[in-house]
Amino acid sequence: MNVFIIGTGLIGGSFALDIQEQYPEAKIFGIDQNSDHLKEAKELGVIHEAVTFDALSDADIVFVAIPVNATLSVLTNVLDAVHDNAVVIDVGSTKQDICEIVKEHPKRRNFLASHPIAGTEFSGPKAAMKGLYQQKTNIICEVEKTAFKLQERALELFSKIGMRIRYMDPISHDKHIAYVSHLSHISSFMLGKTVIEKEKNERDIFDMAGSGFESTVRLAKSSPAMWAPIFEQNKTNVIETLEEYIGNLQKFKELMQENNFQAIYEEMENTNHIKNILNGIR
Amino acid sequence: MNVFIIGTGLIGGSFALDIQEQYPEAKIFGIDQNSDHLKEAKELGVIHEAVTFDALSDADIVFVAIPVNATLSVLTNVLDAVHDNAVVIDVGSTKQDICEIVKEHPKRRNFLASHPIAGTEFSGPKAAMKGLYQQKTNIICEVEKTAFKLQERALELFSKIGMRIRYMDPISHDKHIAYVSHLSHISSFMLGKTVIEKEKNERDIFDMAGSGFESTVRLAKSSPAMWAPIFEQNKTNVIETLEEYIGNLQKFKELMQENNFQAIYEEMENTNHIKNILNGIR
């Protein structure tokens, strides 16, 4: 089985590592426009061989694990290049534009739209890790548009590396994911910005910040090259979440200004309920 | 050495556990208005004996580890009750009002204002843990107002349990801590609220939320009884941080509305710098 990983970073590289373990006979080919990453991925054993798009006709499975704007640029070319029995899987954090761009493609049935809910704030081949997908959810969109035997091949692979599958339409995916993922990233980036702007003396941040600050700004380490295109493709939903978030912050501020600390208490108490939700995630 | 812990929860209980280890001869007395907590603290071995305020005249060291509004209510009574050679240490997350209330107290020199930058999102005696303060910063305010030999006793204790000391005036403390701690909590609570309001079907949150969401909303599990009084006592500073945070979110939203994703990219890239700051915290 020839597996092609387009984008040998955290997400693509972690698939490569788990596939090597589950399919010892698989040969892993890497494609990356960043030649340093490609070299690094080879050296780290994430991929077996560095190739270019020209080699795609040999692929049985292709993972497209690059920023979502780059996926929009290359996806139809990838489908053009693969043979009739290959499955091309994208793993981007937006699904609507990506499903739209391949809608009329003659090889639409060779494509599977997915979003593995997994990752860290790090990027590049060094960030790839075995077992990243263990017990994580993979959201698959428009599964009925993928050829049945290719669905089977992809689902067997996801199952072997420990993923749970959930099916969803691309519009619902983009709407929900704006709340539970995209908004968290903006909240974190802007929190980091607010503190950095204020605390010109970093020593003060080092000394006074604890694990709480660290936890809330962790996502502000994330890659802008990955996230700017996600916000662009999910613009309408993300703006809606931002408006609701800003509205809630504004209301909290007004309650403070009115010295209504009983209401502040209740706001927090109602949200404490998040404990149960987070227990459900684990 | 008789150590009194007023408030046998996460913070006070963790001091009790570390003191037991470092001072095997110390006897730990617990005071708590929550009788279940007091019983639990005894059963868990966090304290040796449950007592009331009447016993305070036997104390050599007193930790006041209760919500900051309760500290304001009881602190002068605690100082009244202790003998002339006792040190009373408060560990609250605000310092200005607390220093103010004891300013003219005849036993002001028996008081030390501190803020250990340590904790988790959990509370109560079960949340107490050994080693919580290892390599954590303890901010001490107005140290010059504490009797020298009592400073020494407190600093030796902090040093034995592994804390670094930083000195600061109460006004600066409250201003900085609003940015690096209080704002993170509001950001997290309001993020949790925004998502819970939207995702009426919790199954969707379970399935779609990943570790990023978990990290940013972790603090929304925190105790409202502890946090509402902190926001009240640090109202002016917290409102200022909220205004700056809301302003940054608003600007981010406007950049998205203008399709200026280059600027969005740059905002994130500039904030990526937080990596170095967080490395400084660890």
Coordinates of C-alpha atoms in Angstrom, one line a residue:
Chain A
M1 CA 0.0 0.0 0.0
N2 CA 1.4 3.4 -1.1
V3 CA 0.4 6.1 1.3
F4 CA 1.1 9.7 0.3
I5 CA 1.3 12.4 2.9
I6 CA 0.9 15.9 1.5
G7 CA 2.1 18.2 4.3
T8 CA 4.5 16.4 6.6
G9 CA 3.7 18.4 9.7
L10 CA 2.0 17.6 13.0
I11 CA -1.2 16.2 11.5
G12 CA 0.1 14.5 8.4
G13 CA 3.2 13.3 10.1
S14 CA 1.2 11.8 13.0
F15 CA -0.9 9.9 10.5
A16 CA 2.3 8.6 8.9
L17 CA 3.7 7.3 12.2
D18 CA 0.5 5.5 13.1
I19 CA 0.1 4.0 9.7
Q20 CA 3.6 2.7 9.8
E21 CA 2.7 0.9 13.0
Q22 CA -0.6 -0.5 11.9
Y23 CA 0.4 -1.3 8.3
P24 CA 4.0 -2.5 8.4
E25 CA 3.9 -3.2 4.7
A26 CA 2.8 0.3 3.8
K27 CA 5.3 2.6 2.0
I28 CA 5.0 6.2 3.1
F29 CA 5.8 9.0 0.6
G30 CA 6.0 12.6 1.7
I31 CA 5.3 15.7 -0.3
D32 CA 6.0 19.2 1.2
Q33 CA 6.6 22.6 -0.3
N34 CA 8.9 23.3 2.6
S35 CA 12.1 21.3 1.6
D36 CA 13.5 21.6 5.2
H37 CA 10.4 19.9 6.6
L38 CA 10.6 17.2 3.9
K39 CA 14.2 16.5 4.7
E40 CA 13.4 16.5 8.5
A41 CA 10.4 14.2 8.0
K42 CA 12.7 11.7 6.2
E43 CA 15.4 11.9 8.8
L44 CA 12.9 11.4 11.7
G45 CA 11.5 8.4 10.0
V46 CA 8.1 10.0 9.6
I47 CA 8.2 9.2 5.8
H48 CA 10.1 6.7 3.9
E49 CA 10.7 8.7 0.7
A50 CA 10.4 12.4 -0.3
V51 CA 8.6 12.8 -3.6
T52 CA 6.7 15.5 -5.6
F53 CA 3.2 15.7 -7.1
D54 CA 4.5 13.8 -10.2
A55 CA 4.6 10.6 -8.2
L56 CA 0.9 10.8 -7.1
S57 CA -0.2 8.3 -9.8
D58 CA 1.3 5.5 -7.6
A59 CA -0.8 6.5 -4.5
D60 CA -3.4 4.2 -2.9
I61 CA -4.2 6.6 -0.1
V62 CA -3.4 10.3 -0.1
F63 CA -3.7 12.5 3.0
V64 CA -3.9 16.2 2.3
A65 CA -2.7 17.8 5.6
I66 CA -1.8 21.4 4.7
P67 CA -3.4 24.8 5.5
V68 CA -6.9 24.9 4.2
N69 CA -6.2 27.6 1.6
A70 CA -3.5 25.4 0.2
T71 CA -5.9 22.5 0.1
L72 CA -8.3 24.5 -2.0
S73 CA -5.4 25.3 -4.4
V74 CA -4.2 21.7 -4.9
L75 CA -7.1 19.4 -4.2
T76 CA -8.5 19.2 -7.8
N77 CA -4.9 18.6 -9.1
V78 CA -4.4 15.8 -6.6
L79 CA -7.6 14.2 -7.7
D80 CA -6.6 14.6 -11.4
A81 CA -3.3 12.9 -10.7
V82 CA -4.4 9.8 -8.7
H83 CA -5.6 6.5 -10.2
D84 CA -9.2 5.3 -10.2
N85 CA -8.8 3.2 -7.1
A86 CA -7.1 5.8 -4.8
V87 CA -8.7 7.6 -1.9
V88 CA -7.8 11.2 -1.3
I89 CA -8.5 12.3 2.3
D90 CA -8.4 15.9 3.4
V91 CA -8.1 16.6 7.2
G92 CA -8.7 20.4 7.3
S93 CA -10.5 22.3 10.0
T94 CA -13.1 23.7 7.5
K95 CA -15.3 21.6 5.3
Q96 CA -17.7 23.7 3.4
D97 CA -15.4 25.3 0.8
I98 CA -13.4 22.1 0.4
C99 CA -16.5 20.0 -0.3
E100 CA -17.7 22.7 -2.7
I101 CA -14.5 22.9 -4.8
V102 CA -14.6 19.1 -5.6
K103 CA -18.4 18.9 -6.0
E104 CA -18.3 18.5 -9.8
H105 CA -15.0 16.8 -10.0
P106 CA -15.1 13.6 -12.2
K107 CA -13.2 11.9 -9.3
R108 CA -15.4 13.2 -6.5
R109 CA -16.0 9.6 -5.5
N110 CA -12.3 9.2 -4.8
F111 CA -12.4 12.0 -2.2
L112 CA -13.2 11.8 1.5
A113 CA -13.7 15.0 3.5
S114 CA -12.6 14.5 7.2
H115 CA -11.7 16.5 10.2
P116 CA -9.7 14.7 12.9
I117 CA -10.3 16.6 16.2
A118 CA -6.7 16.2 17.4
G119 CA -3.6 18.2 17.5
T120 CA -1.4 20.3 19.7
E121 CA -0.2 23.9 19.5
F122 CA 3.0 22.8 17.8
S123 CA 3.7 22.3 14.1
G124 CA 6.2 20.8 11.7
P125 CA 7.5 17.2 11.4
K126 CA 9.1 17.3 14.9
A127 CA 5.6 17.9 16.3
A128 CA 4.3 14.6 14.8
M129 CA 3.7 11.9 17.4
K130 CA 2.5 8.3 17.6
G131 CA -0.9 7.8 19.1
L132 CA -2.1 11.4 18.5
Y133 CA -5.4 10.0 17.1
Q134 CA -6.1 7.4 19.8
Q135 CA -9.7 7.8 21.1
K136 CA -10.1 11.1 19.1
T137 CA -13.1 11.9 17.0
N138 CA -12.9 12.1 13.2
I139 CA -15.7 14.0 11.6
I140 CA -16.5 12.8 8.1
C141 CA -18.6 14.9 5.8
E142 CA -20.7 13.8 2.8
V143 CA -19.6 10.2 3.2
E144 CA -22.3 9.2 0.7
K145 CA -20.4 10.9 -2.0
T146 CA -17.3 8.7 -1.6
A147 CA -17.1 5.3 -3.3
F148 CA -18.2 2.6 -0.9
K149 CA -15.0 0.5 -1.1
L150 CA -12.9 3.6 -0.6
Q151 CA -15.0 4.6 2.4
E152 CA -14.2 1.1 3.8
R153 CA -10.5 1.5 3.2
A154 CA -10.4 4.9 4.9
L155 CA -12.6 3.8 7.8
E156 CA -10.6 0.7 8.5
L157 CA -7.5 2.8 8.7
F158 CA -9.2 5.3 11.1
S159 CA -10.4 2.5 13.2
K160 CA -7.0 0.8 13.4
I161 CA -5.4 4.0 14.7
G162 CA -8.1 4.3 17.3
M163 CA -10.4 7.0 16.0
R164 CA -14.2 7.3 16.6
I165 CA -16.2 8.4 13.6
R166 CA -19.0 10.9 13.5
Y167 CA -20.8 11.9 10.3
M168 CA -21.9 15.4 9.7
D169 CA -22.8 17.7 6.8
P170 CA -20.2 20.4 5.9
I171 CA -22.5 23.3 6.8
S172 CA -23.2 22.0 10.3
H173 CA -19.5 21.1 10.8
D174 CA -18.3 24.6 10.0
K175 CA -21.0 26.1 12.3
H176 CA -20.3 23.9 15.3
I177 CA -16.5 23.9 15.0
A178 CA -16.5 27.7 15.0
Y179 CA -17.8 27.5 18.6
V180 CA -15.8 24.7 20.0
S181 CA -12.5 25.3 18.2
H182 CA -12.0 28.4 16.1
L183 CA -13.4 30.8 18.8
S184 CA -11.0 29.2 21.5
H185 CA -8.1 30.1 19.3
I186 CA -9.1 33.7 18.8
S187 CA -9.9 34.1 22.5
S188 CA -6.4 32.8 23.3
F189 CA -4.5 34.9 20.8
M190 CA -6.3 38.1 21.9
L191 CA -5.7 37.3 25.5
G192 CA -2.0 36.8 24.8
K193 CA -2.0 40.1 22.8
T194 CA -3.7 42.0 25.6
V195 CA -1.3 40.9 28.2
I196 CA 1.9 41.3 26.1
E197 CA 0.8 44.9 25.1
K198 CA 0.3 45.8 28.7
E199 CA 3.2 44.0 30.4
K200 CA 6.1 45.5 28.5
N201 CA 8.3 44.1 31.2
E202 CA 8.2 40.4 30.5
R203 CA 9.8 39.6 33.8
D204 CA 6.5 40.6 35.4
I205 CA 4.6 38.1 33.3
F206 CA 7.1 35.3 34.1
D207 CA 6.9 36.0 37.8
M208 CA 3.2 36.5 38.2
A209 CA 1.6 34.3 35.6
G210 CA 0.5 30.8 36.8
S211 CA -0.8 27.7 35.2
G212 CA -4.2 29.3 34.6
F213 CA -2.7 31.9 32.3
E214 CA -0.6 29.3 30.7
S215 CA -3.6 27.2 30.0
T216 CA -5.8 30.0 28.5
V217 CA -3.1 31.3 26.2
R218 CA -1.6 28.0 25.2
L219 CA -3.4 28.1 21.8
A220 CA -1.7 31.5 21.0
K221 CA 1.4 29.5 20.2
S222 CA -0.5 28.0 17.2
S223 CA 0.6 28.5 13.6
P224 CA -0.7 31.7 11.9
A225 CA -0.2 30.0 8.5
M226 CA -2.6 27.3 9.5
W227 CA -5.1 29.5 11.3
A228 CA -5.5 32.7 9.1
P229 CA -7.0 30.6 6.2
I230 CA -9.3 28.7 8.6
F231 CA -10.8 32.0 9.8
E232 CA -11.0 33.2 6.2
Q233 CA -12.9 30.1 5.0
N234 CA -15.2 30.0 8.1
K235 CA -15.6 33.8 8.2
T236 CA -19.4 34.1 8.6
N237 CA -19.6 31.5 11.4
V238 CA -16.5 32.8 13.2
I239 CA -17.7 36.4 13.2
E240 CA -21.0 35.2 14.7
T241 CA -19.2 33.4 17.5
L242 CA -17.1 36.4 18.1
E243 CA -20.1 38.7 18.3
E244 CA -21.7 36.4 20.9
Y245 CA -18.5 36.1 22.9
I246 CA -17.9 39.9 22.9
G247 CA -21.5 40.4 23.9
N248 CA -21.1 38.1 26.9
L249 CA -17.8 39.8 27.9
Q250 CA -19.5 43.2 27.6
K251 CA -22.4 42.1 29.8
F252 CA -20.0 40.7 32.4
K253 CA -18.2 44.1 32.4
E254 CA -21.5 46.0 32.8
L255 CA -22.5 43.8 35.7
M256 CA -19.2 44.7 37.3
Q257 CA -19.8 48.4 36.7
E258 CA -23.2 48.1 38.3
N259 CA -21.6 46.3 41.3
N260 CA -24.0 43.4 40.7
F261 CA -21.6 40.8 42.0
Q262 CA -24.5 38.5 42.8
A263 CA -25.2 38.2 39.1
I264 CA -21.5 37.8 38.4
Y265 CA -21.6 34.9 40.9
E266 CA -24.5 33.3 39.1
E267 CA -23.0 33.7 35.7
M268 CA -20.0 31.7 36.9
E269 CA -22.1 29.2 38.7
N270 CA -24.1 28.5 35.6
T271 CA -21.0 28.0 33.6
N272 CA -19.4 25.7 36.1
H273 CA -21.6 23.1 34.5
I274 CA -18.8 23.0 31.8
K275 CA -17.1 20.4 34.2
N276 CA -19.5 17.7 33.0
I277 CA -19.0 18.6 29.4
L278 CA -15.2 18.5 29.8
N279 CA -15.5 15.1 31.5
G280 CA -17.4 14.0 28.4
I281 CA -14.5 15.0 26.2
R282 CA -11.9 13.1 28.1
Chain B
M1 CA 5.0 25.1 66.4
N2 CA 1.2 25.5 66.2
V3 CA 0.0 26.3 62.7
F4 CA -3.6 27.4 62.1
I5 CA -5.1 27.0 58.7
I6 CA -8.3 29.2 58.3
G7 CA -9.9 27.7 55.2
T8 CA -9.0 24.1 54.7
G9 CA -9.4 24.0 50.9
L10 CA -7.0 23.8 48.0
I11 CA -4.7 26.6 49.1
G12 CA -4.8 26.3 52.8
G13 CA -4.8 22.5 52.7
S14 CA -1.8 22.3 50.4
F15 CA 0.2 24.6 52.8
A16 CA -0.9 22.2 55.6
L17 CA 0.4 19.2 53.8
D18 CA 3.8 20.7 52.9
I19 CA 4.3 22.1 56.4
Q20 CA 3.6 18.6 57.9
E21 CA 6.4 17.3 55.7
Q22 CA 8.9 20.1 56.4
Y23 CA 8.1 20.6 60.1
P24 CA 7.3 17.2 61.5
E25 CA 7.0 18.7 64.9
A26 CA 4.3 21.2 63.8
K27 CA 0.7 20.7 65.0
I28 CA -1.8 21.7 62.3
F29 CA -5.1 23.1 63.5
G30 CA -7.9 23.7 61.0
I31 CA -10.7 26.3 61.1
D32 CA -13.5 26.3 58.5
Q33 CA -17.0 27.6 58.5
N34 CA -17.9 24.6 56.3
S35 CA -18.2 21.8 58.8
D36 CA -18.1 19.1 56.1
H37 CA -14.8 20.5 54.8
L38 CA -13.4 20.6 58.3
K39 CA -14.3 17.0 58.9
E40 CA -12.9 15.9 55.5
A41 CA -9.7 17.8 56.1
K42 CA -9.2 15.9 59.4
E43 CA -10.1 12.6 57.8
L44 CA -7.7 13.2 54.9
G45 CA -4.9 14.1 57.3
V46 CA -4.7 17.6 56.0
I47 CA -5.1 18.9 59.6
H48 CA -4.5 17.3 62.9
E49 CA -7.3 19.0 64.8
A50 CA -10.5 20.9 64.0
V51 CA -10.9 24.0 66.1
T52 CA -12.7 27.4 66.2
F53 CA -11.5 31.0 66.3
D54 CA -11.4 30.7 70.1
A55 CA -8.3 28.6 69.9
L56 CA -6.3 31.3 67.9
S57 CA -4.4 32.5 71.0
D58 CA -2.3 29.3 70.7
A59 CA -1.2 30.0 67.2
D60 CA 2.4 30.6 66.1
I61 CA 1.5 30.9 62.4
V62 CA -1.9 31.5 60.9
F63 CA -2.7 31.1 57.2
V64 CA -5.9 32.9 56.1
A65 CA -6.9 31.0 53.0
I66 CA -10.5 31.9 52.4
P67 CA -12.3 34.0 49.8
V68 CA -11.0 37.6 49.8
N69 CA -14.3 39.0 51.0
A70 CA -14.3 36.7 54.0
T71 CA -10.6 37.7 54.7
L72 CA -11.7 41.3 54.9
S73 CA -14.4 40.3 57.4
V74 CA -12.3 38.2 59.7
L75 CA -8.7 39.5 59.4
T76 CA -8.8 42.2 62.1
N77 CA -10.5 39.7 64.5
V78 CA -7.7 37.2 63.8
L79 CA -5.1 39.7 64.6
D80 CA -6.9 40.7 67.8
A81 CA -6.9 37.1 68.9
V82 CA -3.3 36.0 68.3
H83 CA -0.4 36.5 70.7
D84 CA 2.3 39.1 70.2
N85 CA 4.7 36.6 68.6
A86 CA 2.4 35.1 66.0
V87 CA 2.5 35.8 62.3
V88 CA -0.8 35.9 60.3
I89 CA -0.4 35.3 56.6
D90 CA -3.1 36.0 54.1
V91 CA -2.9 34.3 50.7
G92 CA -5.6 36.1 48.7
S93 CA -5.5 37.0 45.1
T94 CA -6.1 40.7 45.8
K95 CA -3.8 42.8 48.1
Q96 CA -4.9 46.4 48.1
D97 CA -8.1 46.2 50.2
I98 CA -6.6 43.6 52.5
C99 CA -3.5 45.8 53.3
E100 CA -5.8 48.7 53.7
I101 CA -8.0 47.1 56.3
V102 CA -5.1 46.2 58.6
K103 CA -3.2 49.5 58.0
E104 CA -4.0 51.0 61.4
H105 CA -4.3 47.7 63.4
P106 CA -2.2 47.7 66.5
K107 CA -0.9 44.2 65.4
R108 CA -0.1 45.3 61.9
R109 CA 3.5 44.0 62.4
N110 CA 2.1 40.5 63.0
F111 CA 0.6 40.5 59.5
L112 CA 2.2 39.4 56.2
A113 CA 0.3 40.0 52.9
S114 CA 1.2 37.3 50.4
H115 CA -0.2 35.9 47.1
P116 CA 1.2 32.4 46.2
I117 CA 0.8 32.1 42.4
A118 CA -0.3 28.5 42.5
G119 CA -3.5 26.5 42.4
T120 CA -5.8 24.4 40.2
E121 CA -9.4 24.8 39.1
F122 CA -10.5 22.6 41.9
S123 CA -11.4 23.5 45.5
G124 CA -12.0 22.0 48.9
P125 CA -9.8 19.7 51.1
K126 CA -9.8 16.9 48.5
A127 CA -8.1 19.3 46.1
A128 CA -5.2 20.0 48.5
M129 CA -1.9 18.4 47.3
K130 CA 1.6 18.0 48.4
G131 CA 4.2 20.0 46.4
L132 CA 1.7 22.5 45.0
Y133 CA 4.1 25.4 45.8
Q134 CA 7.3 23.8 44.6
Q135 CA 9.0 26.4 42.3
K136 CA 6.1 28.7 42.4
T137 CA 6.3 32.4 43.0
N138 CA 5.0 34.0 46.2
I139 CA 4.3 37.7 45.9
I140 CA 4.8 39.5 49.2
C141 CA 3.4 43.0 49.7
E142 CA 4.5 45.7 52.2
V143 CA 7.1 43.4 53.7
E144 CA 8.6 46.3 55.6
K145 CA 5.4 46.6 57.7
T146 CA 5.9 43.1 59.1
A147 CA 8.1 42.6 62.2
F148 CA 11.5 41.4 61.0
K149 CA 11.7 38.1 63.0
L150 CA 8.1 37.3 61.8
Q151 CA 9.2 37.9 58.2
E152 CA 12.1 35.5 58.8
R153 CA 9.8 32.8 60.1
A154 CA 7.4 33.1 57.2
L155 CA 10.2 33.3 54.6
E156 CA 11.9 30.3 56.0
L157 CA 8.7 28.4 55.7
F158 CA 8.1 29.5 52.1
S159 CA 11.7 28.6 51.2
K160 CA 11.4 25.2 52.7
I161 CA 8.3 24.4 50.7
G162 CA 10.1 25.5 47.5
M163 CA 8.7 28.9 46.8
R164 CA 10.5 31.9 45.1
I165 CA 9.7 35.3 46.6
R166 CA 9.0 38.5 44.8
Y167 CA 8.3 41.7 46.6
M168 CA 5.7 44.2 45.3
D169 CA 3.5 47.0 46.5
P170 CA -0.2 46.2 46.7
I171 CA -1.3 48.6 44.0
S172 CA 1.1 47.2 41.5
H173 CA 0.2 43.7 42.5
D174 CA -3.5 44.2 41.9
K175 CA -2.9 45.9 38.6
H176 CA -0.6 43.3 37.1
I177 CA -2.5 40.3 38.5
A178 CA -5.7 41.6 36.8
Y179 CA -3.9 40.9 33.4
V180 CA -2.1 37.7 34.1
S181 CA -4.8 36.0 36.2
H182 CA -8.1 37.6 36.7
L183 CA -8.7 38.3 33.0
S184 CA -7.9 34.7 32.1
H185 CA -10.7 33.5 34.4
I186 CA -13.3 35.8 32.8
S187 CA -12.1 35.0 29.3
S188 CA -12.5 31.3 30.2
F189 CA -15.9 31.6 31.9
M190 CA -17.4 33.7 29.1
L191 CA -16.0 31.3 26.4
G192 CA -17.7 28.4 28.3
K193 CA -20.9 30.4 28.5
T194 CA -20.9 31.3 24.8
V195 CA -20.4 27.7 23.8
I196 CA -22.9 26.2 26.3
E197 CA -25.6 28.8 25.2
K198 CA -25.1 27.9 21.6
E199 CA -24.6 24.1 21.8
K200 CA -27.8 23.1 23.4
N201 CA -27.0 19.5 22.4
E202 CA -24.1 18.7 24.6
R203 CA -23.3 15.6 22.6
D204 CA -22.1 18.0 19.9
I205 CA -19.6 19.6 22.3
F206 CA -18.4 16.2 23.5
D207 CA -17.8 15.0 20.0
M208 CA -16.3 18.1 18.4
A209 CA -14.3 19.7 21.2
G210 CA -10.7 18.9 21.5
S211 CA -7.9 19.6 23.8
G212 CA -7.7 23.2 22.7
F213 CA -11.2 23.9 23.9
E214 CA -10.6 22.0 27.1
S215 CA -7.5 24.1 27.8
T216 CA -9.1 27.5 27.2
V217 CA -12.2 26.7 29.3
R218 CA -10.5 24.8 32.1
L219 CA -10.7 27.9 34.4
A220 CA -14.4 28.0 33.9
K221 CA -14.6 25.2 36.5
S222 CA -13.3 27.5 39.1
S223 CA -15.2 28.4 42.3
P224 CA -17.6 31.4 42.0
A225 CA -17.4 31.8 45.8
M226 CA -13.7 32.5 45.4
W227 CA -13.8 34.5 42.2
A228 CA -16.8 36.9 42.6
P229 CA -15.1 38.6 45.6
I230 CA -11.8 38.9 43.7
F231 CA -13.5 40.7 40.8
E232 CA -15.3 42.9 43.3
Q233 CA -12.1 43.9 45.2
N234 CA -10.1 44.4 42.0
K235 CA -13.0 46.0 40.1
T236 CA -11.2 49.0 38.5
N237 CA -8.3 47.0 37.2
V238 CA -10.3 44.1 36.0
I239 CA -12.7 46.4 34.1
E240 CA -9.7 48.0 32.4
T241 CA -8.3 44.7 31.3
L242 CA -11.7 43.7 30.1
E243 CA -12.0 46.8 28.0
E244 CA -8.7 46.2 26.4
Y245 CA -9.5 42.6 25.7
I246 CA -12.9 43.4 24.2
G247 CA -11.2 46.1 22.1
N248 CA -8.7 43.6 20.7
L249 CA -11.4 41.1 20.0
Q250 CA -13.5 43.8 18.3
K251 CA -10.5 44.8 16.1
F252 CA -9.9 41.2 15.2
K253 CA -13.6 40.9 14.1
E254 CA -13.3 44.1 12.1
L255 CA -10.2 42.8 10.3
M256 CA -12.2 39.7 9.4
Q257 CA -15.1 41.7 8.2
E258 CA -12.8 43.8 6.0
N259 CA -11.3 40.5 4.6
N260 CA -7.9 41.7 5.8
F261 CA -6.5 38.2 6.5
Q262 CA -3.0 39.4 6.1
A263 CA -3.4 41.6 9.1
I264 CA -5.1 38.7 10.9
Y265 CA -2.0 36.6 10.1
E266 CA 0.3 39.4 11.5
E267 CA -1.8 39.7 14.7
M268 CA -1.3 36.0 15.4
E269 CA 2.4 36.0 14.4
N270 CA 3.1 38.9 16.8
T271 CA 1.4 37.1 19.6
N272 CA 3.2 33.8 18.9
H273 CA 6.0 35.4 20.8
I274 CA 4.0 34.3 23.9
K275 CA 5.9 31.0 23.5
N276 CA 9.0 32.5 25.0
I277 CA 7.0 34.0 27.8
L278 CA 5.4 30.7 28.7
N279 CA 8.7 29.0 28.6
G280 CA 9.8 31.5 31.2
I281 CA 6.9 30.5 33.4
R282 CA 7.7 26.8 33.4

